Amino acid sequence: NEEVTKYFWRKEGGYKNRMMTNRLQQRNQEGKFNLKDVKYGFCLTDDGQMKADPNTAPVVQEIFRSFAEGKSPVEIAYSLQEQKIPVPSVARGEKRNLPDPYHWGRKTISSILKNPVYTGCWTRTIKGQSLTFHIEPLIELELFENAKSRMKSDPKKSCPKNRNSPYVGLLYDEQYGFCTHRCKAVDDRVYYSYAIGMEDGKRKPRLYETDLENAVRACLKQEQRKAEKILNRI
């Protein structure tokens, strides 16, 4: 009985998800938006249309205007943090218990600068059909194109890459952030330093290359043994 109940519970859940997805796509095909479609800077009207949100639309315009003036996404994020402007997820009411509701990131700013919806013309693919939605623009098309071209040519990255190492900019620690530099210690041992240092004036933690490569080799050997077992079964 328990197995049968779980089976039909899963089937029912899948059926409801498919029905909900079809219903949302049907609304899109009718030229209406859903709550999940609404981007930061807009709000949803009663008839399923997106219009400028008086609270967040000025923030989007400030982001594009600051970027046009030469500020980087990181600098814009810091500016919004200082102004105590809630991040998009908090502004939409999705996340209410964030430790820092004003912590804007570079990726969030970049995603806004790359999104063509703010020009008033948004093209989406629904069930294999390309649909174009015309909504109230928040910025001019020329401003968006300039931002788009600059984003492609902007050399600044949050995780700098080192041609001499495949690890720089890829390794991430939840406490210390990304490994951003490959350095050599006094004893000639190579190590990686993190983007964020330790508190109380202590030096940044070091991840030595030999320890890292030994860990990587051990993982690869373990995966190789798994693959060999699978191959033998096949």
JSON list of C-alpha atoms in Angstrom, two decimals:
[
{"chain": "A", "resi": 1, "resn": "ASN", "atom": "CA", "xyz": [0.00, 0.00, 0.00]},
{"chain": "A", "resi": 2, "resn": "GLU", "atom": "CA", "xyz": [2.84, 2.40, 0.83]},
{"chain": "A", "resi": 3, "resn": "GLU", "atom": "CA", "xyz": [4.59, 1.76, -2.48]},
{"chain": "A", "resi": 4, "resn": "VAL", "atom": "CA", "xyz": [1.36, 2.21, -4.43]},
{"chain": "A", "resi": 5, "resn": "THR", "atom": "CA", "xyz": [0.59, 5.44, -2.58]},
{"chain": "A", "resi": 6, "resn": "LYS", "atom": "CA", "xyz": [4.05, 6.85, -3.34]},
{"chain": "A", "resi": 7, "resn": "TYR", "atom": "CA", "xyz": [3.75, 5.81, -6.98]},
{"chain": "A", "resi": 8, "resn": "PHE", "atom": "CA", "xyz": [0.44, 7.60, -7.54]},
{"chain": "A", "resi": 9, "resn": "TRP", "atom": "CA", "xyz": [1.65, 10.58, -5.52]},
{"chain": "A", "resi": 10, "resn": "ARG", "atom": "CA", "xyz": [4.58, 10.98, -7.92]},
{"chain": "A", "resi": 11, "resn": "LYS", "atom": "CA", "xyz": [2.29, 10.55, -10.94]},
{"chain": "A", "resi": 12, "resn": "GLU", "atom": "CA", "xyz": [-0.15, 13.10, -9.57]},
{"chain": "A", "resi": 13, "resn": "GLY", "atom": "CA", "xyz": [2.66, 15.58, -8.90]},
{"chain": "A", "resi": 14, "resn": "GLY", "atom": "CA", "xyz": [4.03, 15.18, -12.42]},
{"chain": "A", "resi": 15, "resn": "TYR", "atom": "CA", "xyz": [0.56, 15.59, -13.92]},
{"chain": "A", "resi": 16, "resn": "LYS", "atom": "CA", "xyz": [-0.06, 18.78, -11.96]},
{"chain": "A", "resi": 17, "resn": "ASN", "atom": "CA", "xyz": [3.30, 20.19, -13.02]},
{"chain": "A", "resi": 18, "resn": "ARG", "atom": "CA", "xyz": [2.57, 19.48, -16.68]},
{"chain": "A", "resi": 19, "resn": "MET", "atom": "CA", "xyz": [-0.87, 21.01, -16.42]},
{"chain": "A", "resi": 20, "resn": "MET", "atom": "CA", "xyz": [0.53, 24.12, -14.75]},
{"chain": "A", "resi": 21, "resn": "THR", "atom": "CA", "xyz": [3.26, 24.47, -17.37]},
{"chain": "A", "resi": 22, "resn": "ASN", "atom": "CA", "xyz": [0.76, 24.10, -20.22]},
{"chain": "A", "resi": 23, "resn": "ARG", "atom": "CA", "xyz": [-1.51, 26.67, -18.60]},
{"chain": "A", "resi": 24, "resn": "LEU", "atom": "CA", "xyz": [1.34, 29.20, -18.25]},
{"chain": "A", "resi": 25, "resn": "GLN", "atom": "CA", "xyz": [2.47, 28.61, -21.83]},
{"chain": "A", "resi": 26, "resn": "GLN", "atom": "CA", "xyz": [-1.08, 29.06, -23.05]},
{"chain": "A", "resi": 27, "resn": "ARG", "atom": "CA", "xyz": [-1.23, 32.46, -21.35]},
{"chain": "A", "resi": 28, "resn": "ASN", "atom": "CA", "xyz": [2.04, 33.42, -23.04]},
{"chain": "A", "resi": 29, "resn": "GLN", "atom": "CA", "xyz": [0.67, 32.43, -26.42]},
{"chain": "A", "resi": 30, "resn": "GLU", "atom": "CA", "xyz": [-2.31, 34.68, -25.74]},
{"chain": "A", "resi": 31, "resn": "GLY", "atom": "CA", "xyz": [0.07, 37.59, -25.15]},
{"chain": "A", "resi": 32, "resn": "LYS", "atom": "CA", "xyz": [-0.18, 37.52, -21.36]},
{"chain": "A", "resi": 33, "resn": "PHE", "atom": "CA", "xyz": [2.56, 37.28, -18.79]},
{"chain": "A", "resi": 34, "resn": "ASN", "atom": "CA", "xyz": [2.77, 35.18, -15.66]},
{"chain": "A", "resi": 35, "resn": "LEU", "atom": "CA", "xyz": [4.22, 36.13, -12.30]},
{"chain": "A", "resi": 36, "resn": "LYS", "atom": "CA", "xyz": [7.43, 34.19, -13.05]},
{"chain": "A", "resi": 37, "resn": "ASP", "atom": "CA", "xyz": [7.88, 36.14, -16.29]},
{"chain": "A", "resi": 38, "resn": "VAL", "atom": "CA", "xyz": [8.05, 39.50, -14.55]},
{"chain": "A", "resi": 39, "resn": "LYS", "atom": "CA", "xyz": [11.57, 40.89, -14.55]},
{"chain": "A", "resi": 40, "resn": "TYR", "atom": "CA", "xyz": [13.08, 43.26, -12.02]},
{"chain": "A", "resi": 41, "resn": "GLY", "atom": "CA", "xyz": [11.87, 46.78, -12.73]},
{"chain": "A", "resi": 42, "resn": "PHE", "atom": "CA", "xyz": [8.38, 45.68, -13.80]},
{"chain": "A", "resi": 43, "resn": "CYS", "atom": "CA", "xyz": [5.15, 44.66, -12.10]},
{"chain": "A", "resi": 44, "resn": "LEU", "atom": "CA", "xyz": [2.23, 42.57, -13.34]},
{"chain": "A", "resi": 45, "resn": "THR", "atom": "CA", "xyz": [-1.13, 44.16, -14.13]},
{"chain": "A", "resi": 46, "resn": "ASP", "atom": "CA", "xyz": [-4.52, 42.54, -13.62]},
{"chain": "A", "resi": 47, "resn": "ASP", "atom": "CA", "xyz": [-4.82, 41.81, -17.36]},
{"chain": "A", "resi": 48, "resn": "GLY", "atom": "CA", "xyz": [-1.49, 39.94, -17.47]},
{"chain": "A", "resi": 49, "resn": "GLN", "atom": "CA", "xyz": [0.75, 42.70, -18.82]},
{"chain": "A", "resi": 50, "resn": "MET", "atom": "CA", "xyz": [4.04, 44.06, -17.54]},
{"chain": "A", "resi": 51, "resn": "LYS", "atom": "CA", "xyz": [4.39, 47.73, -16.71]},
{"chain": "A", "resi": 52, "resn": "ALA", "atom": "CA", "xyz": [7.09, 49.82, -15.08]},
{"chain": "A", "resi": 53, "resn": "ASP", "atom": "CA", "xyz": [7.28, 49.39, -11.31]},
{"chain": "A", "resi": 54, "resn": "PRO", "atom": "CA", "xyz": [7.56, 52.85, -9.72]},
{"chain": "A", "resi": 55, "resn": "ASN", "atom": "CA", "xyz": [9.81, 51.44, -6.98]},
{"chain": "A", "resi": 56, "resn": "THR", "atom": "CA", "xyz": [12.30, 49.36, -9.00]},
{"chain": "A", "resi": 57, "resn": "ALA", "atom": "CA", "xyz": [12.22, 50.85, -12.51]},
{"chain": "A", "resi": 58, "resn": "PRO", "atom": "CA", "xyz": [14.34, 53.86, -11.41]},
{"chain": "A", "resi": 59, "resn": "VAL", "atom": "CA", "xyz": [16.94, 51.41, -10.08]},
{"chain": "A", "resi": 60, "resn": "VAL", "atom": "CA", "xyz": [17.21, 49.73, -13.50]},
{"chain": "A", "resi": 61, "resn": "GLN", "atom": "CA", "xyz": [17.57, 53.10, -15.17]},
{"chain": "A", "resi": 62, "resn": "GLU", "atom": "CA", "xyz": [20.26, 54.08, -12.67]},
{"chain": "A", "resi": 63, "resn": "ILE", "atom": "CA", "xyz": [22.17, 50.87, -13.43]},
{"chain": "A", "resi": 64, "resn": "PHE", "atom": "CA", "xyz": [22.22, 51.56, -17.19]},
{"chain": "A", "resi": 65, "resn": "ARG", "atom": "CA", "xyz": [22.99, 55.24, -16.67]},
{"chain": "A", "resi": 66, "resn": "SER", "atom": "CA", "xyz": [25.90, 54.49, -14.30]},
{"chain": "A", "resi": 67, "resn": "PHE", "atom": "CA", "xyz": [27.29, 51.88, -16.68]},
{"chain": "A", "resi": 68, "resn": "ALA", "atom": "CA", "xyz": [27.14, 54.38, -19.55]},
{"chain": "A", "resi": 69, "resn": "GLU", "atom": "CA", "xyz": [29.09, 56.85, -17.39]},
{"chain": "A", "resi": 70, "resn": "GLY", "atom": "CA", "xyz": [31.94, 54.36, -17.12]},
{"chain": "A", "resi": 71, "resn": "LYS", "atom": "CA", "xyz": [31.24, 52.56, -13.86]},
{"chain": "A", "resi": 72, "resn": "SER", "atom": "CA", "xyz": [31.85, 48.82, -13.71]},
{"chain": "A", "resi": 73, "resn": "PRO", "atom": "CA", "xyz": [29.21, 46.30, -12.57]},
{"chain": "A", "resi": 74, "resn": "VAL", "atom": "CA", "xyz": [31.12, 45.87, -9.31]},
{"chain": "A", "resi": 75, "resn": "GLU", "atom": "CA", "xyz": [31.12, 49.63, -8.65]},
{"chain": "A", "resi": 76, "resn": "ILE", "atom": "CA", "xyz": [27.40, 49.80, -9.44]},
{"chain": "A", "resi": 77, "resn": "ALA", "atom": "CA", "xyz": [26.73, 46.93, -7.03]},
{"chain": "A", "resi": 78, "resn": "TYR", "atom": "CA", "xyz": [28.64, 48.72, -4.24]},
{"chain": "A", "resi": 79, "resn": "SER", "atom": "CA", "xyz": [26.68, 51.90, -4.92]},
{"chain": "A", "resi": 80, "resn": "LEU", "atom": "CA", "xyz": [23.35, 50.10, -4.61]},
{"chain": "A", "resi": 81, "resn": "GLN", "atom": "CA", "xyz": [24.52, 48.45, -1.40]},
{"chain": "A", "resi": 82, "resn": "GLU", "atom": "CA", "xyz": [25.38, 51.82, 0.09]},
{"chain": "A", "resi": 83, "resn": "GLN", "atom": "CA", "xyz": [21.94, 53.14, -0.87]},
{"chain": "A", "resi": 84, "resn": "LYS", "atom": "CA", "xyz": [20.32, 50.18, 0.94]},
{"chain": "A", "resi": 85, "resn": "ILE", "atom": "CA", "xyz": [18.36, 49.09, -2.14]},
{"chain": "A", "resi": 86, "resn": "PRO", "atom": "CA", "xyz": [16.97, 45.53, -1.76]},
{"chain": "A", "resi": 87, "resn": "VAL", "atom": "CA", "xyz": [18.19, 42.91, -4.23]},
{"chain": "A", "resi": 88, "resn": "PRO", "atom": "CA", "xyz": [15.69, 41.67, -6.87]},
{"chain": "A", "resi": 89, "resn": "SER", "atom": "CA", "xyz": [14.75, 38.48, -5.00]},
{"chain": "A", "resi": 90, "resn": "VAL", "atom": "CA", "xyz": [13.87, 40.50, -1.90]},
{"chain": "A", "resi": 91, "resn": "ALA", "atom": "CA", "xyz": [12.04, 43.17, -3.90]},
{"chain": "A", "resi": 92, "resn": "ARG", "atom": "CA", "xyz": [9.88, 40.45, -5.46]},
{"chain": "A", "resi": 93, "resn": "GLY", "atom": "CA", "xyz": [9.14, 38.96, -2.04]},
{"chain": "A", "resi": 94, "resn": "GLU", "atom": "CA", "xyz": [10.76, 35.62, -2.86]},
{"chain": "A", "resi": 95, "resn": "LYS", "atom": "CA", "xyz": [13.42, 35.66, -0.14]},
{"chain": "A", "resi": 96, "resn": "ARG", "atom": "CA", "xyz": [12.56, 37.39, 3.11]},
{"chain": "A", "resi": 97, "resn": "ASN", "atom": "CA", "xyz": [15.25, 35.98, 5.41]},
{"chain": "A", "resi": 98, "resn": "LEU", "atom": "CA", "xyz": [18.47, 36.82, 3.59]},
{"chain": "A", "resi": 99, "resn": "PRO", "atom": "CA", "xyz": [21.36, 37.74, 5.93]},
{"chain": "A", "resi": 100, "resn": "ASP", "atom": "CA", "xyz": [22.01, 40.86, 3.84]},
{"chain": "A", "resi": 101, "resn": "PRO", "atom": "CA", "xyz": [19.02, 41.90, 1.66]},
{"chain": "A", "resi": 102, "resn": "TYR", "atom": "CA", "xyz": [21.11, 44.72, 0.14]},
{"chain": "A", "resi": 103, "resn": "HIS", "atom": "CA", "xyz": [24.05, 42.62, -1.06]},
{"chain": "A", "resi": 104, "resn": "TRP", "atom": "CA", "xyz": [24.11, 43.20, -4.83]},
{"chain": "A", "resi": 105, "resn": "GLY", "atom": "CA", "xyz": [26.53, 41.12, -6.87]},
{"chain": "A", "resi": 106, "resn": "ARG", "atom": "CA", "xyz": [28.33, 41.71, -10.14]},
{"chain": "A", "resi": 107, "resn": "LYS", "atom": "CA", "xyz": [26.43, 38.90, -11.88]},
{"chain": "A", "resi": 108, "resn": "THR", "atom": "CA", "xyz": [23.08, 40.43, -10.96]},
{"chain": "A", "resi": 109, "resn": "ILE", "atom": "CA", "xyz": [24.10, 43.78, -12.45]},
{"chain": "A", "resi": 110, "resn": "SER", "atom": "CA", "xyz": [25.48, 42.10, -15.57]},
{"chain": "A", "resi": 111, "resn": "SER", "atom": "CA", "xyz": [22.30, 40.07, -16.12]},
{"chain": "A", "resi": 112, "resn": "ILE", "atom": "CA", "xyz": [20.23, 43.26, -15.99]},
{"chain": "A", "resi": 113, "resn": "LEU", "atom": "CA", "xyz": [22.54, 45.01, -18.45]},
{"chain": "A", "resi": 114, "resn": "LYS", "atom": "CA", "xyz": [22.28, 42.08, -20.89]},
{"chain": "A", "resi": 115, "resn": "ASN", "atom": "CA", "xyz": [18.50, 41.67, -20.76]},
{"chain": "A", "resi": 116, "resn": "PRO", "atom": "CA", "xyz": [16.72, 43.12, -23.84]},
{"chain": "A", "resi": 117, "resn": "VAL", "atom": "CA", "xyz": [13.36, 43.20, -22.02]},
{"chain": "A", "resi": 118, "resn": "TYR", "atom": "CA", "xyz": [14.19, 46.69, -20.74]},
{"chain": "A", "resi": 119, "resn": "THR", "atom": "CA", "xyz": [14.10, 48.06, -24.30]},
{"chain": "A", "resi": 120, "resn": "GLY", "atom": "CA", "xyz": [10.39, 47.21, -24.54]},
{"chain": "A", "resi": 121, "resn": "CYS", "atom": "CA", "xyz": [10.76, 44.32, -26.99]},
{"chain": "A", "resi": 122, "resn": "TRP", "atom": "CA", "xyz": [11.15, 40.78, -25.66]},
{"chain": "A", "resi": 123, "resn": "THR", "atom": "CA", "xyz": [11.35, 37.66, -27.87]},
{"chain": "A", "resi": 124, "resn": "ARG", "atom": "CA", "xyz": [10.72, 34.25, -26.32]},
{"chain": "A", "resi": 125, "resn": "THR", "atom": "CA", "xyz": [10.29, 30.70, -27.62]},
{"chain": "A", "resi": 126, "resn": "ILE", "atom": "CA", "xyz": [7.10, 29.00, -26.40]},
{"chain": "A", "resi": 127, "resn": "LYS", "atom": "CA", "xyz": [6.46, 25.42, -27.54]},
{"chain": "A", "resi": 128, "resn": "GLY", "atom": "CA", "xyz": [8.84, 25.88, -30.44]},
{"chain": "A", "resi": 129, "resn": "GLN", "atom": "CA", "xyz": [7.15, 29.11, -31.53]},
{"chain": "A", "resi": 130, "resn": "SER", "atom": "CA", "xyz": [8.98, 32.44, -31.42]},
{"chain": "A", "resi": 131, "resn": "LEU", "atom": "CA", "xyz": [6.81, 35.11, -29.81]},
{"chain": "A", "resi": 132, "resn": "THR", "atom": "CA", "xyz": [7.63, 38.82, -29.50]},
{"chain": "A", "resi": 133, "resn": "PHE", "atom": "CA", "xyz": [6.15, 40.80, -26.64]},
{"chain": "A", "resi": 134, "resn": "HIS", "atom": "CA", "xyz": [5.96, 44.60, -26.71]},
{"chain": "A", "resi": 135, "resn": "ILE", "atom": "CA", "xyz": [5.96, 46.22, -23.29]},
{"chain": "A", "resi": 136, "resn": "GLU", "atom": "CA", "xyz": [6.68, 49.59, -21.76]},
{"chain": "A", "resi": 137, "resn": "PRO", "atom": "CA", "xyz": [10.42, 50.34, -22.27]},
{"chain": "A", "resi": 138, "resn": "LEU", "atom": "CA", "xyz": [12.52, 51.42, -19.31]},
{"chain": "A", "resi": 139, "resn": "ILE", "atom": "CA", "xyz": [15.56, 52.54, -21.31]},
{"chain": "A", "resi": 140, "resn": "GLU", "atom": "CA", "xyz": [16.36, 53.63, -24.86]},
{"chain": "A", "resi": 141, "resn": "LEU", "atom": "CA", "xyz": [17.52, 51.04, -27.39]},
{"chain": "A", "resi": 142, "resn": "GLU", "atom": "CA", "xyz": [20.73, 52.96, -28.07]},
{"chain": "A", "resi": 143, "resn": "LEU", "atom": "CA", "xyz": [21.66, 52.90, -24.39]},
{"chain": "A", "resi": 144, "resn": "PHE", "atom": "CA", "xyz": [21.10, 49.14, -24.26]},
{"chain": "A", "resi": 145, "resn": "GLU", "atom": "CA", "xyz": [23.18, 48.48, -27.41]},
{"chain": "A", "resi": 146, "resn": "ASN", "atom": "CA", "xyz": [26.05, 50.54, -26.01]},
{"chain": "A", "resi": 147, "resn": "ALA", "atom": "CA", "xyz": [25.91, 48.61, -22.76]},
{"chain": "A", "resi": 148, "resn": "LYS", "atom": "CA", "xyz": [25.77, 45.30, -24.63]},
{"chain": "A", "resi": 149, "resn": "SER", "atom": "CA", "xyz": [28.81, 46.12, -26.77]},
{"chain": "A", "resi": 150, "resn": "ARG", "atom": "CA", "xyz": [30.78, 47.27, -23.74]},
{"chain": "A", "resi": 151, "resn": "MET", "atom": "CA", "xyz": [29.90, 44.12, -21.80]},
{"chain": "A", "resi": 152, "resn": "LYS", "atom": "CA", "xyz": [31.43, 42.03, -24.59]},
{"chain": "A", "resi": 153, "resn": "SER", "atom": "CA", "xyz": [34.64, 44.06, -24.65]},
{"chain": "A", "resi": 154, "resn": "ASP", "atom": "CA", "xyz": [34.97, 44.61, -20.89]},
{"chain": "A", "resi": 155, "resn": "PRO", "atom": "CA", "xyz": [38.13, 42.76, -19.76]},
{"chain": "A", "resi": 156, "resn": "LYS", "atom": "CA", "xyz": [37.22, 42.82, -16.07]},
{"chain": "A", "resi": 157, "resn": "LYS", "atom": "CA", "xyz": [36.25, 39.48, -14.57]},
{"chain": "A", "resi": 158, "resn": "SER", "atom": "CA", "xyz": [35.26, 38.53, -11.05]},
{"chain": "A", "resi": 159, "resn": "CYS", "atom": "CA", "xyz": [37.48, 35.45, -11.19]},
{"chain": "A", "resi": 160, "resn": "PRO", "atom": "CA", "xyz": [40.72, 36.24, -13.04]},
{"chain": "A", "resi": 161, "resn": "LYS", "atom": "CA", "xyz": [42.16, 33.36, -15.04]},
{"chain": "A", "resi": 162, "resn": "ASN", "atom": "CA", "xyz": [45.85, 32.41, -15.13]},
{"chain": "A", "resi": 163, "resn": "ARG", "atom": "CA", "xyz": [47.08, 30.82, -18.34]},
{"chain": "A", "resi": 164, "resn": "ASN", "atom": "CA", "xyz": [49.69, 28.88, -16.35]},
{"chain": "A", "resi": 165, "resn": "SER", "atom": "CA", "xyz": [47.13, 27.14, -14.17]},
{"chain": "A", "resi": 166, "resn": "PRO", "atom": "CA", "xyz": [43.80, 25.42, -14.83]},
{"chain": "A", "resi": 167, "resn": "TYR", "atom": "CA", "xyz": [42.66, 26.07, -11.25]},
{"chain": "A", "resi": 168, "resn": "VAL", "atom": "CA", "xyz": [42.74, 29.86, -10.88]},
{"chain": "A", "resi": 169, "resn": "GLY", "atom": "CA", "xyz": [39.25, 31.32, -11.06]},
{"chain": "A", "resi": 170, "resn": "LEU", "atom": "CA", "xyz": [37.60, 27.88, -10.84]},
{"chain": "A", "resi": 171, "resn": "LEU", "atom": "CA", "xyz": [38.16, 26.76, -7.25]},
{"chain": "A", "resi": 172, "resn": "TYR", "atom": "CA", "xyz": [35.66, 28.19, -4.83]},
{"chain": "A", "resi": 173, "resn": "ASP", "atom": "CA", "xyz": [35.49, 27.99, -1.06]},
{"chain": "A", "resi": 174, "resn": "GLU", "atom": "CA", "xyz": [32.28, 28.99, 0.71]},
{"chain": "A", "resi": 175, "resn": "GLN", "atom": "CA", "xyz": [34.21, 30.80, 3.44]},
{"chain": "A", "resi": 176, "resn": "TYR", "atom": "CA", "xyz": [37.07, 32.40, 1.51]},
{"chain": "A", "resi": 177, "resn": "GLY", "atom": "CA", "xyz": [35.71, 32.82, -2.02]},
{"chain": "A", "resi": 178, "resn": "PHE", "atom": "CA", "xyz": [37.56, 32.08, -5.26]},
{"chain": "A", "resi": 179, "resn": "CYS", "atom": "CA", "xyz": [41.22, 31.13, -5.67]},
{"chain": "A", "resi": 180, "resn": "THR", "atom": "CA", "xyz": [42.41, 34.17, -7.58]},
{"chain": "A", "resi": 181, "resn": "HIS", "atom": "CA", "xyz": [46.20, 34.02, -7.57]},
{"chain": "A", "resi": 182, "resn": "ARG", "atom": "CA", "xyz": [48.91, 31.41, -8.10]},
{"chain": "A", "resi": 183, "resn": "CYS", "atom": "CA", "xyz": [51.91, 32.35, -5.96]},
{"chain": "A", "resi": 184, "resn": "LYS", "atom": "CA", "xyz": [55.26, 30.96, -4.88]},
{"chain": "A", "resi": 185, "resn": "ALA", "atom": "CA", "xyz": [56.23, 30.75, -1.22]},
{"chain": "A", "resi": 186, "resn": "VAL", "atom": "CA", "xyz": [59.65, 31.42, 0.29]},
{"chain": "A", "resi": 187, "resn": "ASP", "atom": "CA", "xyz": [60.41, 27.69, 0.19]},
{"chain": "A", "resi": 188, "resn": "ASP", "atom": "CA", "xyz": [59.54, 27.67, -3.55]},
{"chain": "A", "resi": 189, "resn": "ARG", "atom": "CA", "xyz": [56.32, 25.76, -2.94]},
{"chain": "A", "resi": 190, "resn": "VAL", "atom": "CA", "xyz": [53.49, 26.90, -5.22]},
{"chain": "A", "resi": 191, "resn": "TYR", "atom": "CA", "xyz": [50.19, 27.78, -3.58]},
{"chain": "A", "resi": 192, "resn": "TYR", "atom": "CA", "xyz": [46.85, 29.45, -4.39]},
{"chain": "A", "resi": 193, "resn": "SER", "atom": "CA", "xyz": [45.52, 32.41, -2.45]},
{"chain": "A", "resi": 194, "resn": "TYR", "atom": "CA", "xyz": [41.87, 33.30, -1.95]},
{"chain": "A", "resi": 195, "resn": "ALA", "atom": "CA", "xyz": [39.97, 36.47, -2.77]},
{"chain": "A", "resi": 196, "resn": "ILE", "atom": "CA", "xyz": [38.92, 37.03, 0.85]},
{"chain": "A", "resi": 197, "resn": "GLY", "atom": "CA", "xyz": [41.38, 37.05, 3.74]},
{"chain": "A", "resi": 198, "resn": "MET", "atom": "CA", "xyz": [40.94, 35.92, 7.30]},
{"chain": "A", "resi": 199, "resn": "GLU", "atom": "CA", "xyz": [39.86, 38.14, 10.18]},
{"chain": "A", "resi": 200, "resn": "ASP", "atom": "CA", "xyz": [42.00, 39.64, 12.95]},
{"chain": "A", "resi": 201, "resn": "GLY", "atom": "CA", "xyz": [44.83, 40.55, 10.60]},
{"chain": "A", "resi": 202, "resn": "LYS", "atom": "CA", "xyz": [45.79, 36.97, 9.80]},
{"chain": "A", "resi": 203, "resn": "ARG", "atom": "CA", "xyz": [47.12, 36.12, 6.37]},
{"chain": "A", "resi": 204, "resn": "LYS", "atom": "CA", "xyz": [44.95, 34.65, 3.66]},
{"chain": "A", "resi": 205, "resn": "PRO", "atom": "CA", "xyz": [44.64, 30.86, 3.70]},
{"chain": "A", "resi": 206, "resn": "ARG", "atom": "CA", "xyz": [46.91, 28.97, 1.32]},
{"chain": "A", "resi": 207, "resn": "LEU", "atom": "CA", "xyz": [46.06, 25.98, -0.80]},
{"chain": "A", "resi": 208, "resn": "TYR", "atom": "CA", "xyz": [49.29, 24.30, -1.88]},
{"chain": "A", "resi": 209, "resn": "GLU", "atom": "CA", "xyz": [49.42, 23.01, -5.43]},
{"chain": "A", "resi": 210, "resn": "THR", "atom": "CA", "xyz": [50.86, 19.63, -4.46]},
{"chain": "A", "resi": 211, "resn": "ASP", "atom": "CA", "xyz": [47.98, 18.95, -2.04]},
{"chain": "A", "resi": 212, "resn": "LEU", "atom": "CA", "xyz": [45.50, 20.13, -4.65]},
{"chain": "A", "resi": 213, "resn": "GLU", "atom": "CA", "xyz": [46.89, 17.90, -7.40]},
{"chain": "A", "resi": 214, "resn": "ASN", "atom": "CA", "xyz": [47.01, 14.88, -5.09]},
{"chain": "A", "resi": 215, "resn": "ALA", "atom": "CA", "xyz": [43.33, 15.43, -4.24]},
{"chain": "A", "resi": 216, "resn": "VAL", "atom": "CA", "xyz": [42.42, 15.81, -7.90]},
{"chain": "A", "resi": 217, "resn": "ARG", "atom": "CA", "xyz": [44.33, 12.64, -8.86]},
{"chain": "A", "resi": 218, "resn": "ALA", "atom": "CA", "xyz": [42.63, 10.71, -6.05]},
{"chain": "A", "resi": 219, "resn": "CYS", "atom": "CA", "xyz": [39.19, 11.84, -7.28]},
{"chain": "A", "resi": 220, "resn": "LEU", "atom": "CA", "xyz": [40.03, 10.90, -10.86]},
{"chain": "A", "resi": 221, "resn": "LYS", "atom": "CA", "xyz": [41.25, 7.46, -9.80]},
{"chain": "A", "resi": 222, "resn": "GLN", "atom": "CA", "xyz": [38.06, 6.89, -7.85]},
{"chain": "A", "resi": 223, "resn": "GLU", "atom": "CA", "xyz": [35.94, 7.89, -10.84]},
{"chain": "A", "resi": 224, "resn": "GLN", "atom": "CA", "xyz": [38.07, 5.66, -13.09]},
{"chain": "A", "resi": 225, "resn": "ARG", "atom": "CA", "xyz": [37.39, 2.66, -10.84]},
{"chain": "A", "resi": 226, "resn": "LYS", "atom": "CA", "xyz": [33.66, 3.40, -11.00]},
{"chain": "A", "resi": 227, "resn": "ALA", "atom": "CA", "xyz": [33.79, 3.65, -14.77]},
{"chain": "A", "resi": 228, "resn": "GLU", "atom": "CA", "xyz": [35.64, 0.33, -15.04]},
{"chain": "A", "resi": 229, "resn": "LYS", "atom": "CA", "xyz": [32.98, -1.40, -12.91]},
{"chain": "A", "resi": 230, "resn": "ILE", "atom": "CA", "xyz": [30.23, 0.05, -15.09]},
{"chain": "A", "resi": 231, "resn": "LEU", "atom": "CA", "xyz": [32.09, -1.03, -18.22]},
{"chain": "A", "resi": 232, "resn": "ASN", "atom": "CA", "xyz": [32.42, -4.59, -16.92]},
{"chain": "A", "resi": 233, "resn": "ARG", "atom": "CA", "xyz": [28.67, -4.74, -16.21]},
{"chain": "A", "resi": 234, "resn": "ILE", "atom": "CA", "xyz": [27.85, -3.44, -19.67]}
]
